[in-house]
Coordinates of C-alpha atoms and ligand atoms in Angstrom, one line a residue:
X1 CA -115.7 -172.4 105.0
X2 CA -116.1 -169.8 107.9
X3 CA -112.3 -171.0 108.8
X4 CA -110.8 -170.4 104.8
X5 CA -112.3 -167.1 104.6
X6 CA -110.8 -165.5 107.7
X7 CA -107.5 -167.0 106.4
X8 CA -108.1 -165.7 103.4
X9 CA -108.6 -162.1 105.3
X10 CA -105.6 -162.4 107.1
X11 CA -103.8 -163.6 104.5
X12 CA -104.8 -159.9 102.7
X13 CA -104.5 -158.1 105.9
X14 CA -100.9 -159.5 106.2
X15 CA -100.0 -158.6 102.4
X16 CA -101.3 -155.3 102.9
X17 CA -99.3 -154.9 105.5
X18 CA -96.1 -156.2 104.1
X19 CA -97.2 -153.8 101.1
X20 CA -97.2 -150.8 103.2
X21 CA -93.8 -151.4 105.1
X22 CA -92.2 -151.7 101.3
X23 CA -93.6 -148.3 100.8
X24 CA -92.9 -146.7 104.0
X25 CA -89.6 -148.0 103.5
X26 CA -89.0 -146.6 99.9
X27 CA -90.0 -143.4 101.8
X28 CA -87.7 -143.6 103.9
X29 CA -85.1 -144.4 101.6
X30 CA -86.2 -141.1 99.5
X31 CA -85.7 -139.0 102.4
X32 CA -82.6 -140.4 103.7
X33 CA -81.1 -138.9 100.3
X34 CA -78.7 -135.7 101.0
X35 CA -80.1 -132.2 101.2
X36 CA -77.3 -130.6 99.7
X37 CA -74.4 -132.2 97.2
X38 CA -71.5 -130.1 96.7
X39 CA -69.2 -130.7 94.1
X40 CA -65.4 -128.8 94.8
X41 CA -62.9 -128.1 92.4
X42 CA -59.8 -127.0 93.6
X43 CA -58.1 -126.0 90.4
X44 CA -54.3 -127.4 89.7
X45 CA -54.4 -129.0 92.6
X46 CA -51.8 -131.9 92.6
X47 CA -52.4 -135.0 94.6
X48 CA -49.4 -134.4 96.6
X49 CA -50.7 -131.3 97.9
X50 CA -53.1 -132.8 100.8
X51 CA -49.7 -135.0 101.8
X52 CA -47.3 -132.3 101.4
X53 CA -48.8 -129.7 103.6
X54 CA -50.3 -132.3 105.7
X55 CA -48.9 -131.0 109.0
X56 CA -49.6 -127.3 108.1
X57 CA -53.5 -128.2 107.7
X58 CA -55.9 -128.0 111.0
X59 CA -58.6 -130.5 111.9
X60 CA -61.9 -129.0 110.6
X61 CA -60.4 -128.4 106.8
X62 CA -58.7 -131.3 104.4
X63 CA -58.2 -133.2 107.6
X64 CA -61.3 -134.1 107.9
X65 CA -62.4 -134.6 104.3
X66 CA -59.3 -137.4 104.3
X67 CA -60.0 -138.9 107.9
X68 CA -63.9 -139.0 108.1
X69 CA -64.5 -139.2 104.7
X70 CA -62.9 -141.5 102.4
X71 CA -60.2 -140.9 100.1
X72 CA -59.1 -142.3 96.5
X73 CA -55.5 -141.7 96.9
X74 CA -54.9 -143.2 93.4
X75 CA -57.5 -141.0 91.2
X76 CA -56.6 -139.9 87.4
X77 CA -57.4 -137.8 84.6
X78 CA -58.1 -140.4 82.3
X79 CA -57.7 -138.3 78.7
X80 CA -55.2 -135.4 77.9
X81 CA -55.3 -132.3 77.4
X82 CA -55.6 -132.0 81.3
X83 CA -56.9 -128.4 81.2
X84 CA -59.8 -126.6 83.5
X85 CA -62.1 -126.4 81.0
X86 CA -62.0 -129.9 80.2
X87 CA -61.4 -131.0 83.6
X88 CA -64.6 -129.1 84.8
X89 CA -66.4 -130.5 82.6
X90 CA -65.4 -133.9 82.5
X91 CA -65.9 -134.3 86.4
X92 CA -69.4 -133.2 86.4
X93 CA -70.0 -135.3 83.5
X94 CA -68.9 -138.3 83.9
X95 CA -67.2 -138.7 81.0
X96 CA -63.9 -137.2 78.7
X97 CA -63.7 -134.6 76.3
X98 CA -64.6 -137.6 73.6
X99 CA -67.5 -137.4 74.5
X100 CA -68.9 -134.2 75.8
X101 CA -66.8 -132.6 73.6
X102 CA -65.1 -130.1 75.2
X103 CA -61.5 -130.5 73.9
X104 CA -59.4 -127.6 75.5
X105 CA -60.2 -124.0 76.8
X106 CA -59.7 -122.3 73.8
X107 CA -59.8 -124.4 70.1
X108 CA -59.5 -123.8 66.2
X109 CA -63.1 -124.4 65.5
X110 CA -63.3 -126.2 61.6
X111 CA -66.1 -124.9 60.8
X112 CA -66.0 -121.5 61.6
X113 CA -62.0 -121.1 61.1
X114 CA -61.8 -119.7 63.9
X115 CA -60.9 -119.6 67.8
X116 CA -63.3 -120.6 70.1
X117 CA -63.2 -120.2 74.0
X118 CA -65.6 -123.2 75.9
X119 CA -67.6 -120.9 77.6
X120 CA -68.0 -118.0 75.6
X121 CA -71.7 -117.6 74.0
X122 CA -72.2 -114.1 72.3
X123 CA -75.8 -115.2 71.6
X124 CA -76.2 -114.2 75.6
X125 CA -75.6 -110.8 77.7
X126 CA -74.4 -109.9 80.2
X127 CA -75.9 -109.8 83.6
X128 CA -74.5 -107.8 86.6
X129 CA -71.7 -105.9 84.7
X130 CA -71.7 -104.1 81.1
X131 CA -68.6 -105.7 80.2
X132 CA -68.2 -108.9 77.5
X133 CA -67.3 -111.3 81.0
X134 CA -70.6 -112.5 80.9
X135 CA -71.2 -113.5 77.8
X136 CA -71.2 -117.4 78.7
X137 CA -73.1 -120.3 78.8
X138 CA -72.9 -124.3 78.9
X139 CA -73.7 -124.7 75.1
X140 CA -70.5 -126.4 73.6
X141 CA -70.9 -128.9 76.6
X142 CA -72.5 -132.1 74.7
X143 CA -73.7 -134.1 77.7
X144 CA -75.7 -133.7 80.8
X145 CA -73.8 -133.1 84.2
X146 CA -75.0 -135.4 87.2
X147 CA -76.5 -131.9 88.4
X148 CA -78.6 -131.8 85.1
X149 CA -79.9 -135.2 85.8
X150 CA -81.0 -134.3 89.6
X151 CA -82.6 -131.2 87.8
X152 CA -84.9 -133.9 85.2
X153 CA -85.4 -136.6 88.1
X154 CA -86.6 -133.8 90.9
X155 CA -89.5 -132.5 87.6
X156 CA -86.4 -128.9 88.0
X157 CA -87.3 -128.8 91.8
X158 CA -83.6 -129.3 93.2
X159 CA -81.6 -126.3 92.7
X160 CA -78.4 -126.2 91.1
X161 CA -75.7 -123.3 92.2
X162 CA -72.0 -122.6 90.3
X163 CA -69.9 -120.5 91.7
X164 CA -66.0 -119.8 91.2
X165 CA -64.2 -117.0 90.4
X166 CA -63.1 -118.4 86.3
X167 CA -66.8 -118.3 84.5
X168 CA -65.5 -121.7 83.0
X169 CA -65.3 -123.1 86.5
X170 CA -68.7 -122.0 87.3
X171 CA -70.6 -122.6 84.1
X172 CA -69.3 -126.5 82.8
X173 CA -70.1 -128.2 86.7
X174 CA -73.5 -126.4 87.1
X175 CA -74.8 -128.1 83.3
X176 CA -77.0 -126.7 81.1
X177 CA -80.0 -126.5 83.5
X178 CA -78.7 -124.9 86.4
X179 CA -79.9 -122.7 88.0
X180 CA -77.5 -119.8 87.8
X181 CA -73.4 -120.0 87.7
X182 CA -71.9 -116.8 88.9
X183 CA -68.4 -116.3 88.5
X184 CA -66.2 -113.1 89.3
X185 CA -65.3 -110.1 87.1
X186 CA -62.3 -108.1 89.0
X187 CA -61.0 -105.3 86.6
X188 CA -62.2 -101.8 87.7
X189 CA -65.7 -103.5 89.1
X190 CA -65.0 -106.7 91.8
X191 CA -67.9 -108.2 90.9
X192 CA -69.8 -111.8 90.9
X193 CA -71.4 -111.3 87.7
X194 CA -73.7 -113.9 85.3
X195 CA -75.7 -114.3 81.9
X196 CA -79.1 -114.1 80.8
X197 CA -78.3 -117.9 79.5
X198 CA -79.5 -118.4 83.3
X199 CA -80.9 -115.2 84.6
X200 CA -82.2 -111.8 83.3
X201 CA -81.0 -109.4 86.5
X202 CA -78.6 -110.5 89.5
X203 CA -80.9 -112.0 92.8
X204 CA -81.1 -109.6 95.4
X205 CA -78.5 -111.4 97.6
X206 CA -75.7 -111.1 94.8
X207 CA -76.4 -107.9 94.3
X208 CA -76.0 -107.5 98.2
X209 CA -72.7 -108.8 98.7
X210 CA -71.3 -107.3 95.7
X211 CA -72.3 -103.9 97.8
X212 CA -70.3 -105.3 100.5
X213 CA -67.2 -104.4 99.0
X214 CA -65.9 -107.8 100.1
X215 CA -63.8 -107.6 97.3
X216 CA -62.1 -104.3 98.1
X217 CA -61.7 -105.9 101.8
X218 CA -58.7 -108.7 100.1
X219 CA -57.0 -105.6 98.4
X220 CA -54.8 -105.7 101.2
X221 CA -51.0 -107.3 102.3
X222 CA -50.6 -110.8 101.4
X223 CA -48.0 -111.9 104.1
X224 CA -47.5 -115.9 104.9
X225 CA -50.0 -117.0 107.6
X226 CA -47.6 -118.6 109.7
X227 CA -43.5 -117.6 110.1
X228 CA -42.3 -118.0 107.1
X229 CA -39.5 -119.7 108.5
X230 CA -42.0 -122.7 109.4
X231 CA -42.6 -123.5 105.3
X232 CA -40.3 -126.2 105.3
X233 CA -42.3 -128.5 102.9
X234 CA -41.4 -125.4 99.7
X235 CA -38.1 -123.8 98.3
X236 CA -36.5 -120.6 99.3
X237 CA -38.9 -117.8 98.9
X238 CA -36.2 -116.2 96.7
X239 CA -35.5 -118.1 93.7
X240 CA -35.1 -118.3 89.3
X241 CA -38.1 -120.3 89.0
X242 CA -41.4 -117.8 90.0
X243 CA -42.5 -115.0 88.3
X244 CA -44.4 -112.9 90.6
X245 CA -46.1 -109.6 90.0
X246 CA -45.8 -106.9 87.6
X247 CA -44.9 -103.7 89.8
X248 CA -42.5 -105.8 92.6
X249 CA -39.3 -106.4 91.4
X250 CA -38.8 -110.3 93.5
X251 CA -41.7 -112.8 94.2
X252 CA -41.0 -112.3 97.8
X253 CA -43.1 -112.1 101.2
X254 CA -45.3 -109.8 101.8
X255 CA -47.5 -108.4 98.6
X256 CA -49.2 -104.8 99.0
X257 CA -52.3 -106.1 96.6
X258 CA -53.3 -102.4 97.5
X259 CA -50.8 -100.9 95.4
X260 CA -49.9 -103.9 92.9
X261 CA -53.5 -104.0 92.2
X262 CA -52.5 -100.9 90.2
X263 CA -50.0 -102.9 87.8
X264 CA -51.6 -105.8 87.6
X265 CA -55.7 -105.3 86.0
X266 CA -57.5 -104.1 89.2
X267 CA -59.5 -106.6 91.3
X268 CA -58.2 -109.2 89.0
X269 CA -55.2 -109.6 90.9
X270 CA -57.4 -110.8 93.5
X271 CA -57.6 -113.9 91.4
X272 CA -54.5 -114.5 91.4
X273 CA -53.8 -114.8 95.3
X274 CA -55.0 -117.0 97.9
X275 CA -58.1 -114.6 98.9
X276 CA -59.9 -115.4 95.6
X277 CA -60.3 -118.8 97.2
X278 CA -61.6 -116.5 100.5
X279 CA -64.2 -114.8 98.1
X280 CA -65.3 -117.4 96.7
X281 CA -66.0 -119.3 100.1
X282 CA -67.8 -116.0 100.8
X283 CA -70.0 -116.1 98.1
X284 CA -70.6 -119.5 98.1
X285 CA -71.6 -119.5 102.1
X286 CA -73.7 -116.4 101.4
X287 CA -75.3 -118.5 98.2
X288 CA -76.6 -121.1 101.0
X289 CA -79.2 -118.6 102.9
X290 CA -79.7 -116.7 99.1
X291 CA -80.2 -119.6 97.7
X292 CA -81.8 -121.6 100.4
X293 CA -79.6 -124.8 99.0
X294 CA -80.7 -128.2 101.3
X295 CA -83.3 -126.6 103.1
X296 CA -85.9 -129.3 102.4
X297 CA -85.9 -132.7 100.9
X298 CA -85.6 -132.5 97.7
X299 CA -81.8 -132.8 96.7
X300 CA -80.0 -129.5 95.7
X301 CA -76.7 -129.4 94.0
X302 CA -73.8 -126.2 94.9
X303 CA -70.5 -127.1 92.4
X304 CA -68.0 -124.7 94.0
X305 CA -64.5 -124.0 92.3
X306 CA -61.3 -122.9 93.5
X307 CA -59.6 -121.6 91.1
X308 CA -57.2 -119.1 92.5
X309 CA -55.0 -122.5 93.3
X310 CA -54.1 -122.6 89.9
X311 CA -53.5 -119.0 88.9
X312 CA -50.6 -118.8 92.0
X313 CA -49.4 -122.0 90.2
X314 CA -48.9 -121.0 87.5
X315 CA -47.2 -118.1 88.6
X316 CA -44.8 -119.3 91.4
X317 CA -44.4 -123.0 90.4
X318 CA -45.5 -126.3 92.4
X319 CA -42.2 -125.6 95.1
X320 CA -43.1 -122.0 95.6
X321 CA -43.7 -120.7 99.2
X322 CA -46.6 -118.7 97.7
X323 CA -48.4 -122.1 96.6
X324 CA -47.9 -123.3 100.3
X325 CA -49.3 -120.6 101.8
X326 CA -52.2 -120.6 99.2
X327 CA -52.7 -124.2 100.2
X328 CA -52.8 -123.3 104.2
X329 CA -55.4 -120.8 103.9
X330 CA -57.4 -122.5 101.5
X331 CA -57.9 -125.5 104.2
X332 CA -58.9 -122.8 106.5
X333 CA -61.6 -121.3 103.6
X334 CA -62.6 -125.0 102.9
X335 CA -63.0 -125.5 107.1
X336 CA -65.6 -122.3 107.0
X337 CA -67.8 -123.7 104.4
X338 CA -68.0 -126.7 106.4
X339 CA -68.8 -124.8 109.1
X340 CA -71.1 -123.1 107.7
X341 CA -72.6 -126.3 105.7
X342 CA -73.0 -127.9 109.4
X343 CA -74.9 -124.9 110.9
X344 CA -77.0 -124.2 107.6
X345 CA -77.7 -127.5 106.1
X346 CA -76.8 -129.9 109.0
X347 CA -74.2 -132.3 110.4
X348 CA -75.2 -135.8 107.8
X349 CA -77.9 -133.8 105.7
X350 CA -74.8 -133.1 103.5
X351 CA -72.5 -135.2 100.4
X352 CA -69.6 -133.2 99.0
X353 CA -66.6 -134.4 97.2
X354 CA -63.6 -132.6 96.2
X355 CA -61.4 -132.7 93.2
X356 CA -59.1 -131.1 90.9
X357 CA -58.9 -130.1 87.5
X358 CA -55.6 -131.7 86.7
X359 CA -52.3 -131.3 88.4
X360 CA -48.9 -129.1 87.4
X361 CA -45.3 -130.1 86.4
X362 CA -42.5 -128.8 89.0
X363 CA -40.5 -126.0 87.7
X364 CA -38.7 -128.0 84.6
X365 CA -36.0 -125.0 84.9
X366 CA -35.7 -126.2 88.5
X367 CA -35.9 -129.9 87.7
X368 CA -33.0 -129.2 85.4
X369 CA -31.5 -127.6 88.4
X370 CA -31.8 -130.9 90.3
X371 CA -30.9 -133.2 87.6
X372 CA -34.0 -134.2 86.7
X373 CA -34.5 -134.5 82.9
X374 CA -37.4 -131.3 82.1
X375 CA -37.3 -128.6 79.3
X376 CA -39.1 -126.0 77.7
X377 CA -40.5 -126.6 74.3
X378 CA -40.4 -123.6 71.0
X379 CA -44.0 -123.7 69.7
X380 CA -43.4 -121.1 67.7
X381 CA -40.2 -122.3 66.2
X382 CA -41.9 -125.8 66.0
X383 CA -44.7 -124.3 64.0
X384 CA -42.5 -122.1 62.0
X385 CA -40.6 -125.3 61.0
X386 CA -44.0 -127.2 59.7
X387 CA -45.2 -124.2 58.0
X388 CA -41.7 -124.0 56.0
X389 CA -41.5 -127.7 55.5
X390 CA -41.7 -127.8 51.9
X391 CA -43.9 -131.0 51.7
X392 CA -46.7 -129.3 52.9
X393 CA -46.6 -125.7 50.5
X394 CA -48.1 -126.7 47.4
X395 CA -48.1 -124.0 44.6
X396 CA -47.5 -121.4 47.9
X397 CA -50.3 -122.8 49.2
X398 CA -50.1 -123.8 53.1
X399 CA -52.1 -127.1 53.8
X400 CA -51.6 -126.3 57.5
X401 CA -54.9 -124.4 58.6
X402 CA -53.9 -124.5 62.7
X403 CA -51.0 -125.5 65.1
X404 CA -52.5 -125.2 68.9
X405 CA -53.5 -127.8 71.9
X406 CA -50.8 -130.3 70.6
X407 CA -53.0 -130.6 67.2
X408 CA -52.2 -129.9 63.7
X409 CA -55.0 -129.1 61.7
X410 CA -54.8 -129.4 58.3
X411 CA -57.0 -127.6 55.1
X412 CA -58.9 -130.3 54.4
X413 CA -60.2 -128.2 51.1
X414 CA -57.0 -127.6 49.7
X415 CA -56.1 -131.2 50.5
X416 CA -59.0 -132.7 48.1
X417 CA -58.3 -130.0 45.7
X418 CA -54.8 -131.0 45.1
X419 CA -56.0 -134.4 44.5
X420 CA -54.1 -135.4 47.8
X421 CA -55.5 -138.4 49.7
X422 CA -55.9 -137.3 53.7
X423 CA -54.2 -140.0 55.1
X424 CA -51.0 -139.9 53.7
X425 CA -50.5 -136.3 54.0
X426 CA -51.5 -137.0 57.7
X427 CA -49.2 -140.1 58.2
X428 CA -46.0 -137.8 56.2
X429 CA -46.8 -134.9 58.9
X430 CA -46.2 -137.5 61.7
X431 CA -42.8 -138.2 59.9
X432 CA -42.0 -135.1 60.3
X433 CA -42.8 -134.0 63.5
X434 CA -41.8 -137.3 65.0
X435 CA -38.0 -136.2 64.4
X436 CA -38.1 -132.9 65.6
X437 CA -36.1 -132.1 69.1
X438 CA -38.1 -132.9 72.7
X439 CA -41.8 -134.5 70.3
X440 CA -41.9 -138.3 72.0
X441 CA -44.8 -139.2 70.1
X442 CA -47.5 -138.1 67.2
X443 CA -50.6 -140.0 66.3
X444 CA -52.6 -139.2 63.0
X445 CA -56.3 -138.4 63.7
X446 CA -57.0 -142.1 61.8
X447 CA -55.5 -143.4 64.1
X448 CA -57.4 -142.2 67.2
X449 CA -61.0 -143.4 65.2
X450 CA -59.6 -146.8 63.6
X451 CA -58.5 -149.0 66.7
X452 CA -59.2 -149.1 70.4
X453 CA -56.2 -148.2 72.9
X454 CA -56.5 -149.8 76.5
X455 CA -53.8 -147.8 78.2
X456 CA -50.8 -145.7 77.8
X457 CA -50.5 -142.4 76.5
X458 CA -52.3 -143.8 73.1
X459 CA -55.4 -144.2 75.6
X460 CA -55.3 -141.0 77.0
X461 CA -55.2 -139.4 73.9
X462 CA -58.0 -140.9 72.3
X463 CA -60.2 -140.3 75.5
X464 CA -59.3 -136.6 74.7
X465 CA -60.1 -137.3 71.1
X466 CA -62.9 -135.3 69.5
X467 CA -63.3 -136.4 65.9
X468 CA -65.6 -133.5 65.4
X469 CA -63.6 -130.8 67.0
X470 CA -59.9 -132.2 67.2
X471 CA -57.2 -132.2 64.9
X472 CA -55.3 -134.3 62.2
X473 CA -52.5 -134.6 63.6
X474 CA -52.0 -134.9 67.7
X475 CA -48.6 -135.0 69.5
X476 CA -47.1 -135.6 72.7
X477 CA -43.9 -133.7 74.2
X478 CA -41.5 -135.6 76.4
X479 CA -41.9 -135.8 80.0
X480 CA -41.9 -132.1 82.4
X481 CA -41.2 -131.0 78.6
X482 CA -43.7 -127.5 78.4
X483 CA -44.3 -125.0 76.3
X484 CA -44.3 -122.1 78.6
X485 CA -42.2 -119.3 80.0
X486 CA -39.1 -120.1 82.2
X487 CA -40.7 -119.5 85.8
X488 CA -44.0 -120.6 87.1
X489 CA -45.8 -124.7 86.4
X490 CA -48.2 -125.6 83.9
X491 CA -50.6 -128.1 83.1
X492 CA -51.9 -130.4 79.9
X493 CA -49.6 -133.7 79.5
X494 CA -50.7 -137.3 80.0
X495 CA -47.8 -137.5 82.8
X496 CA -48.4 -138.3 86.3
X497 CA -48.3 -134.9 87.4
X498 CA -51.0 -133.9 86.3
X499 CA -53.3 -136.7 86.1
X500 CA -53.3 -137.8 89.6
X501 CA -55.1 -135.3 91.5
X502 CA -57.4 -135.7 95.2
X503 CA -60.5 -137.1 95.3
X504 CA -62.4 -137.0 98.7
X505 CA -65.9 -137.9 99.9
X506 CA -67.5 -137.1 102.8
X507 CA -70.6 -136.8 104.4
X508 CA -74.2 -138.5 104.3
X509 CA -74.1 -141.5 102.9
X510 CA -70.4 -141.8 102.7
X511 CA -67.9 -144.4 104.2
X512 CA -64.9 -143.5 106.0
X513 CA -62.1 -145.3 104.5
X514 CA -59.2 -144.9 101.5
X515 CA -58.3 -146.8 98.7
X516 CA -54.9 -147.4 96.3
X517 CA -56.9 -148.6 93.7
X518 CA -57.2 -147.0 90.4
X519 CA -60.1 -144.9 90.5
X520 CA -60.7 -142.0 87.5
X521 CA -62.5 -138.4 87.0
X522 CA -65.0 -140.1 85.0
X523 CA -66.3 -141.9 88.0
X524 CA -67.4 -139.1 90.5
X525 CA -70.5 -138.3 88.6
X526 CA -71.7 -141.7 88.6
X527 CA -71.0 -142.5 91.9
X528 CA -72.8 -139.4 93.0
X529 CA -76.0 -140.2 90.3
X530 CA -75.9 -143.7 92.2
X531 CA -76.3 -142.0 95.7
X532 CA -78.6 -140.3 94.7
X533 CA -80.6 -143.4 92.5
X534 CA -80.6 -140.9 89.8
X535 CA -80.0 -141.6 86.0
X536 CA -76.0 -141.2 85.0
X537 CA -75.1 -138.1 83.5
X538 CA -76.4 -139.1 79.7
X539 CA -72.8 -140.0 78.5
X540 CA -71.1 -141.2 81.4
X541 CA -68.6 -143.6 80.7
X542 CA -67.0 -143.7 83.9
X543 CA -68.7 -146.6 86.8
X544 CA -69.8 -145.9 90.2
X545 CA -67.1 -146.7 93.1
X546 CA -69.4 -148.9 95.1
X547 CA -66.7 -148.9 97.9
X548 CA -67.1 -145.4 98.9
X549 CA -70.9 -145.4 99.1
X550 CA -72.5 -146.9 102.9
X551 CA -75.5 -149.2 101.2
Ligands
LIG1 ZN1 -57.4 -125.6 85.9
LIG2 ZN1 -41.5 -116.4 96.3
LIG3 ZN1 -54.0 -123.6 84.7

């Protein structure tokens, strides 16, 4: 009897034991999460940039995202329109505009007949400036961010930061429960600047290093970092295809920002040059100690955009000098926050990733140059055609409310009034536009909510497909076809360009490693909830890529 009791005591003793090792274990798993995630955007960034400029780059900036982190080399925007609203949003939410609802940067709103902007909120103030800039919040954002979920799961005691200088690339990554999202207002101020969506008055430390004059300190010559001579990966520096600045007759080597600020809105022109990327790095290093992001153990979140990338992009084209020089020093501004994330936060107490936004089309007046088939596209002409197409003026009455984002949207009242059924005006639109000069396809809104599409164009459409918000009518232009002026890339088609964009990871938890598989946007916030063994952002559709994460 003696003997089957003490058994009996071990037997608990051991189970208690066993008991406790599960729990110190589940501790230690709690604790071995990351102090600090940071999510980078690097805005029109193309995929081909981190091979391009490969050589140009040193060790301490992309290098060593791509060679001790591990990098999808075969990542895509999954849904068109590929725009930075959109694309912000999209990779913070794990999902496409479908879903969270976020269709473009600007849209023809239905309901209210009018233009909306994706971050604008003029139910919030400003904070930090007296201007309109900050009137901006998350709201038309339908879903959570994987931020917002760290936010529930830590009971709102992980912190969540944005910061870029575009308010859109601050406010959609940071989600609705963030923290604060600052975001820079240049004009006559040079400001980081907020709303009361977040805050009432700017944190001492903003208010700080906006009395730095940091931003007077890039008003200066923008020269190549290196000989120019050495930029053999871009075009001449002279060339038809750039625009350049209002106030300097070429786009040529060097840029007085001093004195072109003059021409050219102020400290906005900042923005526009590679040291809006330097500012932002700035801010977002001074944000660490202001913030105190991953100073203890519960998981904070910093979503950093850079978005002066795309504003040089679109001004000097994918082949300009000025985009590889914008490149070069933003590895070196990208090498200082990791710096700066080693010394603050600590060597393997930190995950980032980096992304983009969407990519850019080459020049299509230079591709035309080259041979390769590209064109510019007459909206206006396009929409004065449809608007004079007799079919759809009944009794002078246009059915045609809105022509923007590729989307015809049609007056749905007048429609029923005329006794017209929906669908066939929609389907004899598509006739119509379907034969008009450099349109490859056009898809009636029926057709985007009555059948699934697994791939092709047809997908990426309907991933970008809204039925609240969108259109009745969607088309597609032919490919490095844009709407846009004759110098400078843009952005929005389904085409490779611009869907196939970087994505790195790097840091705690983290292989090292790279894959050719197909890996899309929609799957960063997933993978990130899953390191974290947090929920998915609530409509995630995208699936975590178990081969990047160490188990
Ligand atoms: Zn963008
Ligand atoms: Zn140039
Ligand atoms: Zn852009």
């Amino acid at each position: 009897m003696r003997a089957i009791v003490s058994v009996f005591v071990i037997c608990f003793l051991l189970s208690c034991q066993s008991q406790k090792n599960i729990i110190k274990s589940n501790v230690n798993a709690i604790n071995e999460q990351p102090k600090l995630v940071i999510g980078i955007v690097v805005d029109q960034m193309r995929y081909d940039y981190l091979t391009r400029f490969y050589s140009k780059y040193g060790d301490g900036g992309f290098k060593r995202l791509m060679n001790q982190g591990f990098n999808c080399k075969n990542n895509h925007f999954n849904y068109v329109p590929t725009y930075t609203g959109p694309g912000h949003a999209s990779i913070f939410s794990g999902t496409t505009p479908k879903m969270h609802g976020i269709i473009s940067n600007n849209w023809y709103d239905k309901v209210s007949d009018s233009y909306v902007y994706c971050a604008g909120d003029t139910t919030v103030q400003s904070v930090g400036t007296t201007n309109k800039a900050g009137q901006m919040s998350p709201h038309r954002l339908k879903t959570t961010s994987f931020a917002d979920e760290n936010r529930l799961f830590t009971q709102m005691r992980g912190k969540t930061i944005g910061i870029s200088v575009k308010d859109r690339g601050a406010i959609l990554p940071a989600g609705h429960t963030a923290n604060a999202a600052y975001w820079f207002h240049g004009a006559d101020e040079g400001h980081f600047i907020s709303s009361t969506y977040y805050l009432e008055t700017l944190p001492s430390w903003v208010q700080a290093f906006n009395n730095t004059a940091k931003a007077e300190s890039y008003l200066k010559e923008w020269n190549t970092l290196y000989n120019i001579s050495t930029y053999t990966e871009s075009g001449s520096d002279l060339n038809a295809f750039e625009g350049g600045f209002k106030g300097k007759k070429t786009a040529t080597f060097p840029y007085d920002l001093k004195a072109l600020s003059q021409t050219n809105r102020g400290y906005d022109i900042i923005k526009a040059t590679p040291y809006g990327n330097s500012l932002v790095a700035d801010f977002a290093i001074a944000a660490l100690d202001g913030e105190q992001l991953g100073q203890d153990n519960i998981t904070d979140v910093l979503t950093v955009s850079f978005s002066s990338t795309d504003y040089v992009g679109h001004n000097f084209g994918v082949n300009s000098k000025e985009v590889e020089d914008t490149y070069i020093r933003l590895d070196k501004d990208i090498e200082r926050l990791l710096n700066a994330l080693d010394t603050k936060v600590g060597k393997g107490n930190y995950t980032l990733f980096l992304s983009s936004d969407h990519g850019a089309v080459e020049v299509p007046s230079y591709l035309e140059s080259v041979k390769v088939p590209a064109g510019y596209f007459d909206t206006d002409a396009f929409k004065t055609m449809l608007n004079e197409s007799v079919v759809f003026n009944y009794s002078g009455e246009n059915l045609i409310k809105n022509i923007s984002n590729n989307q015809v949207f049609l007056d749905r009242e007048a429609i029923k009034s005329y006794g017209l059924n929906l669908i066939d005006v929609q389907q004899e639109l598509v006739n119509i536009i379907i034969e008009y000069p450099k349109v490859y396809k056009a898809y009636t809104a029926t057709s985007m909510t009555s059948a699934e599409f697994s791939n092709g164009v047809e997908s990426l459409l309907q991933m970008g497909f809204n039925q609240k918000r969108s259109g009745d009518v969607l088309f597609v232009l032919d490919p490095a076809v844009i709407s846009y002026s004759k110098t400078g890339s843009t952005h929005g088609s389904a085409l490779n360009y611009d869907t196939h964009v970087p994505l790195l990871f790097f840091g705690k938890g983290i292989k090292t490693g790279s894959t050719l598989q197909h890996t899309t946007i929609p799957d960063i916030a997933p993978t990130m909830s899953a390191l974290l063994g947090i929920s998915f952002p609530n409509g995630a559709t995208g699936s975590p890529l178990e081969f990047v994460l160490e188990h």
